[in-house]
Amino acid sequence: MMSTNEGGRGGDILLEISDLFSSYGSGDVLQGVSFEVAAGDAVGILGRNGVGKTTLMRTIVGLLKSTRGDIRFCGQAITHMQPEDRAISGFGYVPQGRMVFPYMSVEDNLRVGALERGNRADLIEEMFAQFPRLRERRRQRAGSLSGGEQEMLAIARALVGGPKVLLLDEPSEGVQPSIVDEIGELIVDLNKKGMTILLVEQNVELMRVGARRGYVMEKGRIVSNLSAGDLADDSTLRDALAL
Ligand SMILES: Nc1ncnc2c1ncn2[C@@H]1O[C@H](COP(=O)(O)OP(=O)(O)O)[C@@H](O)[C@H]1O
Ligand SMILES: [Mg+2]
C-alpha cells in the first residue's frame, strides 16, 4: 500500500473559486462551485464521470469562460484573464488525456513548456534530472511513449513553466497500476517540496495518496468535503463515488 500525504497544513489562500458557473452553450455544467486551495495544500476533487470535473479545470485555467462567479488567484481576480496570462501567472495545467504533442520529441514538448521562461536549457535539464525515464527518451516522439510516460511528460511540461499550483486532471486515466503508484509518489513528493496541488480524480487510491483533503463533486456542484480522515477511509470514498 502506498503511504498517504500527511504534510502540514497549507498557508495563505492561493486559489479561491466562488459560485462559479460555466457552460458549453446549452445549460450550465458548473452550477455554483465554491472552494479554496491554500498555498502548499494538496486538494482533491473526487467525482464520477460527467459531473463536471474537467469543465471546472478548463474554467479555472480560462479555456472555458465562466458565465457567473469569480476566480481569484494570488489575491487577484482572474475571472476575465486570458488563458495564456493565467498560465504565466502560475497555473501548471496537466489536462485530461495529457495532450502531449505526439509528433514532437520529448525534449521539444518540454521546450514548449519552458517557452515563457526563455526556453532555458538548464530548466529542461532540471526536469530530466527529476524524470530520468524522460531523459532516456528525450529524442523519441512523445506519441511513442506509454500512457504513464506521457502523463509524466505532461506533468514535467507543466512544471518546467515554474507554476505556483499544479492542476492535474485524472492523471491515472489509461495508466498501468504500477505507474499510477509512481504518479502518486511524485505528487506527494512535489507537495512536500512546497508545490500546491489540485487533483481531479475518479481513482480512489490515487486520491487517497495524493490529496490531504478534498471535495466530492456531483452534477456541477460540490456536495461534500473530505477531511484527511475521510480520505484515509476507503469506504467513505467509495460511497462518495457510489462504487
Ligand atoms: N466540449 C463539450 N461540449 C458540450 N458538452 C460537453 C463538452 N465537454 C463536456 N461536456 C458535458 O459537460 C458535462 C461534464 O463533463 P466533464 O466536465 O468532462 O465531466 P468529468 O470531467 O467530470 O467527467 C457532461 O455532461 C459532458 O457531456
Ligand atoms: Mg474529465
mmCIF file with all atom_site columns, C-alpha atoms in Angstrom, residues 2-115:
data_model
loop_
_atom_site.group_PDB
_atom_site.id
_atom_site.type_symbol
_atom_site.label_atom_id
_atom_site.label_alt_id
_atom_site.label_comp_id
_atom_site.label_asym_id
_atom_site.label_entity_id
_atom_site.label_seq_id
_atom_site.pdbx_PDB_ins_code
_atom_site.Cartn_x
_atom_site.Cartn_y
_atom_site.Cartn_z
_atom_site.occupancy
_atom_site.B_iso_or_equiv
_atom_site.pdbx_formal_charge
_atom_site.auth_seq_id
_atom_site.auth_comp_id
_atom_site.auth_asym_id
_atom_site.auth_atom_id
_atom_site.pdbx_PDB_model_num
ATOM 1   C CA . MET A 1 2   ? 1.188   3.464  -0.789  1.00 0.00 ? 2   MET A CA 1
ATOM 2   C CA . SER A 1 3   ? 1.720   5.947  2.011   1.00 0.00 ? 3   SER A CA 1
ATOM 3   C CA . THR A 1 4   ? -0.623  8.905  2.274   1.00 0.00 ? 4   THR A CA 1
ATOM 4   C CA . ASN A 1 5   ? 0.113   12.590 2.012   1.00 0.00 ? 5   ASN A CA 1
ATOM 5   C CA . GLU A 1 6   ? 0.319   13.804 5.589   1.00 0.00 ? 6   GLU A CA 1
ATOM 6   C CA . GLY A 1 7   ? 2.239   17.045 5.351   1.00 0.00 ? 7   GLY A CA 1
ATOM 7   C CA . GLY A 1 8   ? 1.498   20.132 7.413   1.00 0.00 ? 8   GLY A CA 1
ATOM 8   C CA . ARG A 1 9   ? -1.376  22.467 6.658   1.00 0.00 ? 9   ARG A CA 1
ATOM 9   C CA . GLY A 1 10  ? -1.138  24.974 3.871   1.00 0.00 ? 10  GLY A CA 1
ATOM 10  C CA . GLY A 1 11  ? -0.646  28.709 4.221   1.00 0.00 ? 11  GLY A CA 1
ATOM 11  C CA . ASP A 1 12  ? -2.491  31.666 2.644   1.00 0.00 ? 12  ASP A CA 1
ATOM 12  C CA . ILE A 1 13  ? -5.323  31.113 0.196   1.00 0.00 ? 13  ILE A CA 1
ATOM 13  C CA . LEU A 1 14  ? -3.783  30.732 -3.266  1.00 0.00 ? 14  LEU A CA 1
ATOM 14  C CA . LEU A 1 15  ? -6.842  29.878 -5.334  1.00 0.00 ? 15  LEU A CA 1
ATOM 15  C CA . GLU A 1 16  ? -10.365 30.903 -4.466  1.00 0.00 ? 16  GLU A CA 1
ATOM 16  C CA . ILE A 1 17  ? -13.355 29.788 -6.519  1.00 0.00 ? 17  ILE A CA 1
ATOM 17  C CA . SER A 1 18  ? -16.676 31.494 -5.688  1.00 0.00 ? 18  SER A CA 1
ATOM 18  C CA . ASP A 1 19  ? -20.079 30.481 -7.031  1.00 0.00 ? 19  ASP A CA 1
ATOM 19  C CA . LEU A 1 20  ? -18.639 29.517 -10.408 1.00 0.00 ? 20  LEU A CA 1
ATOM 20  C CA . PHE A 1 21  ? -20.937 28.704 -13.329 1.00 0.00 ? 21  PHE A CA 1
ATOM 21  C CA . SER A 1 22  ? -19.938 27.730 -16.856 1.00 0.00 ? 22  SER A CA 1
ATOM 22  C CA . SER A 1 23  ? -21.478 26.045 -19.867 1.00 0.00 ? 23  SER A CA 1
ATOM 23  C CA . TYR A 1 24  ? -20.772 24.829 -23.387 1.00 0.00 ? 24  TYR A CA 1
ATOM 24  C CA . GLY A 1 25  ? -23.800 26.700 -24.715 1.00 0.00 ? 25  GLY A CA 1
ATOM 25  C CA . SER A 1 26  ? -26.925 24.949 -23.523 1.00 0.00 ? 26  SER A CA 1
ATOM 26  C CA . GLY A 1 27  ? -27.413 24.826 -19.771 1.00 0.00 ? 27  GLY A CA 1
ATOM 27  C CA . ASP A 1 28  ? -24.780 25.334 -17.106 1.00 0.00 ? 28  ASP A CA 1
ATOM 28  C CA . VAL A 1 29  ? -22.453 22.395 -16.479 1.00 0.00 ? 29  VAL A CA 1
ATOM 29  C CA . LEU A 1 30  ? -20.911 24.092 -13.424 1.00 0.00 ? 30  LEU A CA 1
ATOM 30  C CA . GLN A 1 31  ? -23.729 25.220 -11.179 1.00 0.00 ? 31  GLN A CA 1
ATOM 31  C CA . GLY A 1 32  ? -22.216 27.334 -8.439  1.00 0.00 ? 32  GLY A CA 1
ATOM 32  C CA . VAL A 1 33  ? -18.917 25.759 -7.446  1.00 0.00 ? 33  VAL A CA 1
ATOM 33  C CA . SER A 1 34  ? -17.089 27.292 -4.482  1.00 0.00 ? 34  SER A CA 1
ATOM 34  C CA . PHE A 1 35  ? -13.921 26.101 -2.803  1.00 0.00 ? 35  PHE A CA 1
ATOM 35  C CA . GLU A 1 36  ? -10.449 27.277 -1.948  1.00 0.00 ? 36  GLU A CA 1
ATOM 36  C CA . VAL A 1 37  ? -6.918  25.969 -2.081  1.00 0.00 ? 37  VAL A CA 1
ATOM 37  C CA . ALA A 1 38  ? -4.295  27.228 0.362   1.00 0.00 ? 38  ALA A CA 1
ATOM 38  C CA . ALA A 1 39  ? -0.665  27.612 -0.663  1.00 0.00 ? 39  ALA A CA 1
ATOM 39  C CA . GLY A 1 40  ? 1.136   24.349 -0.013  1.00 0.00 ? 40  GLY A CA 1
ATOM 40  C CA . ASP A 1 41  ? -2.033  22.276 0.270   1.00 0.00 ? 41  ASP A CA 1
ATOM 41  C CA . ALA A 1 42  ? -2.944  19.237 -1.847  1.00 0.00 ? 42  ALA A CA 1
ATOM 42  C CA . VAL A 1 43  ? -6.655  19.282 -2.572  1.00 0.00 ? 43  VAL A CA 1
ATOM 43  C CA . GLY A 1 44  ? -8.553  16.559 -4.375  1.00 0.00 ? 44  GLY A CA 1
ATOM 44  C CA . ILE A 1 45  ? -11.841 16.713 -6.238  1.00 0.00 ? 45  ILE A CA 1
ATOM 45  C CA . LEU A 1 46  ? -13.497 13.364 -6.500  1.00 0.00 ? 46  LEU A CA 1
ATOM 46  C CA . GLY A 1 47  ? -16.427 12.695 -8.776  1.00 0.00 ? 47  GLY A CA 1
ATOM 47  C CA . ARG A 1 48  ? -17.881 10.259 -11.237 1.00 0.00 ? 48  ARG A CA 1
ATOM 48  C CA . ASN A 1 49  ? -17.656 10.557 -14.986 1.00 0.00 ? 49  ASN A CA 1
ATOM 49  C CA . GLY A 1 50  ? -19.578 13.529 -16.377 1.00 0.00 ? 50  GLY A CA 1
ATOM 50  C CA . VAL A 1 51  ? -20.098 15.526 -13.157 1.00 0.00 ? 51  VAL A CA 1
ATOM 51  C CA . GLY A 1 52  ? -18.065 18.472 -14.493 1.00 0.00 ? 52  GLY A CA 1
ATOM 52  C CA . LYS A 1 53  ? -14.527 17.961 -13.150 1.00 0.00 ? 53  LYS A CA 1
ATOM 53  C CA . THR A 1 54  ? -12.816 18.701 -16.470 1.00 0.00 ? 54  THR A CA 1
ATOM 54  C CA . THR A 1 55  ? -15.186 21.600 -17.098 1.00 0.00 ? 55  THR A CA 1
ATOM 55  C CA . LEU A 1 56  ? -14.128 23.013 -13.732 1.00 0.00 ? 56  LEU A CA 1
ATOM 56  C CA . MET A 1 57  ? -10.431 22.695 -14.601 1.00 0.00 ? 57  MET A CA 1
ATOM 57  C CA . ARG A 1 58  ? -10.961 24.298 -18.023 1.00 0.00 ? 58  ARG A CA 1
ATOM 58  C CA . THR A 1 59  ? -12.872 27.156 -16.444 1.00 0.00 ? 59  THR A CA 1
ATOM 59  C CA . ILE A 1 60  ? -10.156 27.712 -13.839 1.00 0.00 ? 60  ILE A CA 1
ATOM 60  C CA . VAL A 1 61  ? -7.402  27.884 -16.469 1.00 0.00 ? 61  VAL A CA 1
ATOM 61  C CA . GLY A 1 62  ? -9.565  30.032 -18.745 1.00 0.00 ? 62  GLY A CA 1
ATOM 62  C CA . LEU A 1 63  ? -10.111 27.684 -21.688 1.00 0.00 ? 63  LEU A CA 1
ATOM 63  C CA . LEU A 1 64  ? -13.829 27.970 -20.977 1.00 0.00 ? 64  LEU A CA 1
ATOM 64  C CA . LYS A 1 65  ? -15.452 31.262 -19.971 1.00 0.00 ? 65  LYS A CA 1
ATOM 65  C CA . SER A 1 66  ? -17.437 31.326 -16.771 1.00 0.00 ? 66  SER A CA 1
ATOM 66  C CA . THR A 1 67  ? -20.981 32.622 -17.036 1.00 0.00 ? 67  THR A CA 1
ATOM 67  C CA . ARG A 1 68  ? -21.076 33.669 -13.388 1.00 0.00 ? 68  ARG A CA 1
ATOM 68  C CA . GLY A 1 69  ? -18.889 33.674 -10.314 1.00 0.00 ? 69  GLY A CA 1
ATOM 69  C CA . ASP A 1 70  ? -15.313 34.605 -9.515  1.00 0.00 ? 70  ASP A CA 1
ATOM 70  C CA . ILE A 1 71  ? -11.865 33.106 -9.610  1.00 0.00 ? 71  ILE A CA 1
ATOM 71  C CA . ARG A 1 72  ? -9.135  34.675 -7.526  1.00 0.00 ? 72  ARG A CA 1
ATOM 72  C CA . PHE A 1 73  ? -5.514  33.609 -7.740  1.00 0.00 ? 73  PHE A CA 1
ATOM 73  C CA . CYS A 1 74  ? -2.774  35.009 -5.504  1.00 0.00 ? 74  CYS A CA 1
ATOM 74  C CA . GLY A 1 75  ? -5.297  37.544 -4.234  1.00 0.00 ? 75  GLY A CA 1
ATOM 75  C CA . GLN A 1 76  ? -6.079  38.836 -7.723  1.00 0.00 ? 76  GLN A CA 1
ATOM 76  C CA . ALA A 1 77  ? -9.357  38.468 -9.651  1.00 0.00 ? 77  ALA A CA 1
ATOM 77  C CA . ILE A 1 78  ? -8.500  36.493 -12.795 1.00 0.00 ? 78  ILE A CA 1
ATOM 78  C CA . THR A 1 79  ? -12.043 35.634 -13.889 1.00 0.00 ? 79  THR A CA 1
ATOM 79  C CA . HIS A 1 80  ? -11.680 37.561 -17.166 1.00 0.00 ? 80  HIS A CA 1
ATOM 80  C CA . MET A 1 81  ? -7.980  36.975 -17.774 1.00 0.00 ? 81  MET A CA 1
ATOM 81  C CA . GLN A 1 82  ? -6.861  35.193 -20.971 1.00 0.00 ? 82  GLN A CA 1
ATOM 82  C CA . PRO A 1 83  ? -5.655  31.600 -20.517 1.00 0.00 ? 83  PRO A CA 1
ATOM 83  C CA . GLU A 1 84  ? -2.070  32.413 -21.581 1.00 0.00 ? 84  GLU A CA 1
ATOM 84  C CA . ASP A 1 85  ? -1.895  35.158 -18.958 1.00 0.00 ? 85  ASP A CA 1
ATOM 85  C CA . ARG A 1 86  ? -3.242  32.768 -16.331 1.00 0.00 ? 86  ARG A CA 1
ATOM 86  C CA . ALA A 1 87  ? -0.535  30.274 -17.284 1.00 0.00 ? 87  ALA A CA 1
ATOM 87  C CA . ILE A 1 88  ? 2.117   32.976 -16.889 1.00 0.00 ? 88  ILE A CA 1
ATOM 88  C CA . SER A 1 89  ? 0.636   33.997 -13.550 1.00 0.00 ? 89  SER A CA 1
ATOM 89  C CA . GLY A 1 90  ? 1.324   30.494 -12.251 1.00 0.00 ? 90  GLY A CA 1
ATOM 90  C CA . PHE A 1 91  ? -1.048  27.744 -13.386 1.00 0.00 ? 91  PHE A CA 1
ATOM 91  C CA . GLY A 1 92  ? 0.573   24.472 -14.358 1.00 0.00 ? 92  GLY A CA 1
ATOM 92  C CA . TYR A 1 93  ? -2.201  22.605 -16.160 1.00 0.00 ? 93  TYR A CA 1
ATOM 93  C CA . VAL A 1 94  ? -1.980  18.883 -16.892 1.00 0.00 ? 94  VAL A CA 1
ATOM 94  C CA . PRO A 1 95  ? -5.091  18.203 -18.974 1.00 0.00 ? 95  PRO A CA 1
ATOM 95  C CA . GLN A 1 96  ? -7.098  15.002 -19.016 1.00 0.00 ? 96  GLN A CA 1
ATOM 96  C CA . GLY A 1 97  ? -5.738  12.775 -21.766 1.00 0.00 ? 97  GLY A CA 1
ATOM 97  C CA . ARG A 1 98  ? -2.342  14.526 -21.303 1.00 0.00 ? 98  ARG A CA 1
ATOM 98  C CA . MET A 1 99  ? -2.382  16.325 -24.711 1.00 0.00 ? 99  MET A CA 1
ATOM 99  C CA . VAL A 1 100 ? 1.326   15.984 -25.317 1.00 0.00 ? 100 VAL A CA 1
ATOM 100 C CA . PHE A 1 101 ? 2.394   16.988 -28.839 1.00 0.00 ? 101 PHE A CA 1
ATOM 101 C CA . PRO A 1 102 ? 2.661   13.489 -30.328 1.00 0.00 ? 102 PRO A CA 1
ATOM 102 C CA . TYR A 1 103 ? 4.898   14.274 -33.312 1.00 0.00 ? 103 TYR A CA 1
ATOM 103 C CA . MET A 1 104 ? 7.340   16.340 -31.300 1.00 0.00 ? 104 MET A CA 1
ATOM 104 C CA . SER A 1 105 ? 10.196  14.835 -29.307 1.00 0.00 ? 105 SER A CA 1
ATOM 105 C CA . VAL A 1 106 ? 10.016  14.547 -25.535 1.00 0.00 ? 106 VAL A CA 1
ATOM 106 C CA . GLU A 1 107 ? 12.583  17.329 -25.291 1.00 0.00 ? 107 GLU A CA 1
ATOM 107 C CA . ASP A 1 108 ? 10.661  19.637 -27.625 1.00 0.00 ? 108 ASP A CA 1
ATOM 108 C CA . ASN A 1 109 ? 7.491   19.076 -25.596 1.00 0.00 ? 109 ASN A CA 1
ATOM 109 C CA . LEU A 1 110 ? 9.407   20.332 -22.569 1.00 0.00 ? 110 LEU A CA 1
ATOM 110 C CA . ARG A 1 111 ? 10.745  23.296 -24.573 1.00 0.00 ? 111 ARG A CA 1
ATOM 111 C CA . VAL A 1 112 ? 7.154   24.338 -25.258 1.00 0.00 ? 112 VAL A CA 1
ATOM 112 C CA . GLY A 1 113 ? 6.503   24.263 -21.513 1.00 0.00 ? 113 GLY A CA 1
ATOM 113 C CA . ALA A 1 114 ? 9.579   26.414 -20.897 1.00 0.00 ? 114 ALA A CA 1
ATOM 114 C CA . LEU A 1 115 ? 8.884   28.998 -23.640 1.00 0.00 ? 115 LEU A CA 1
#
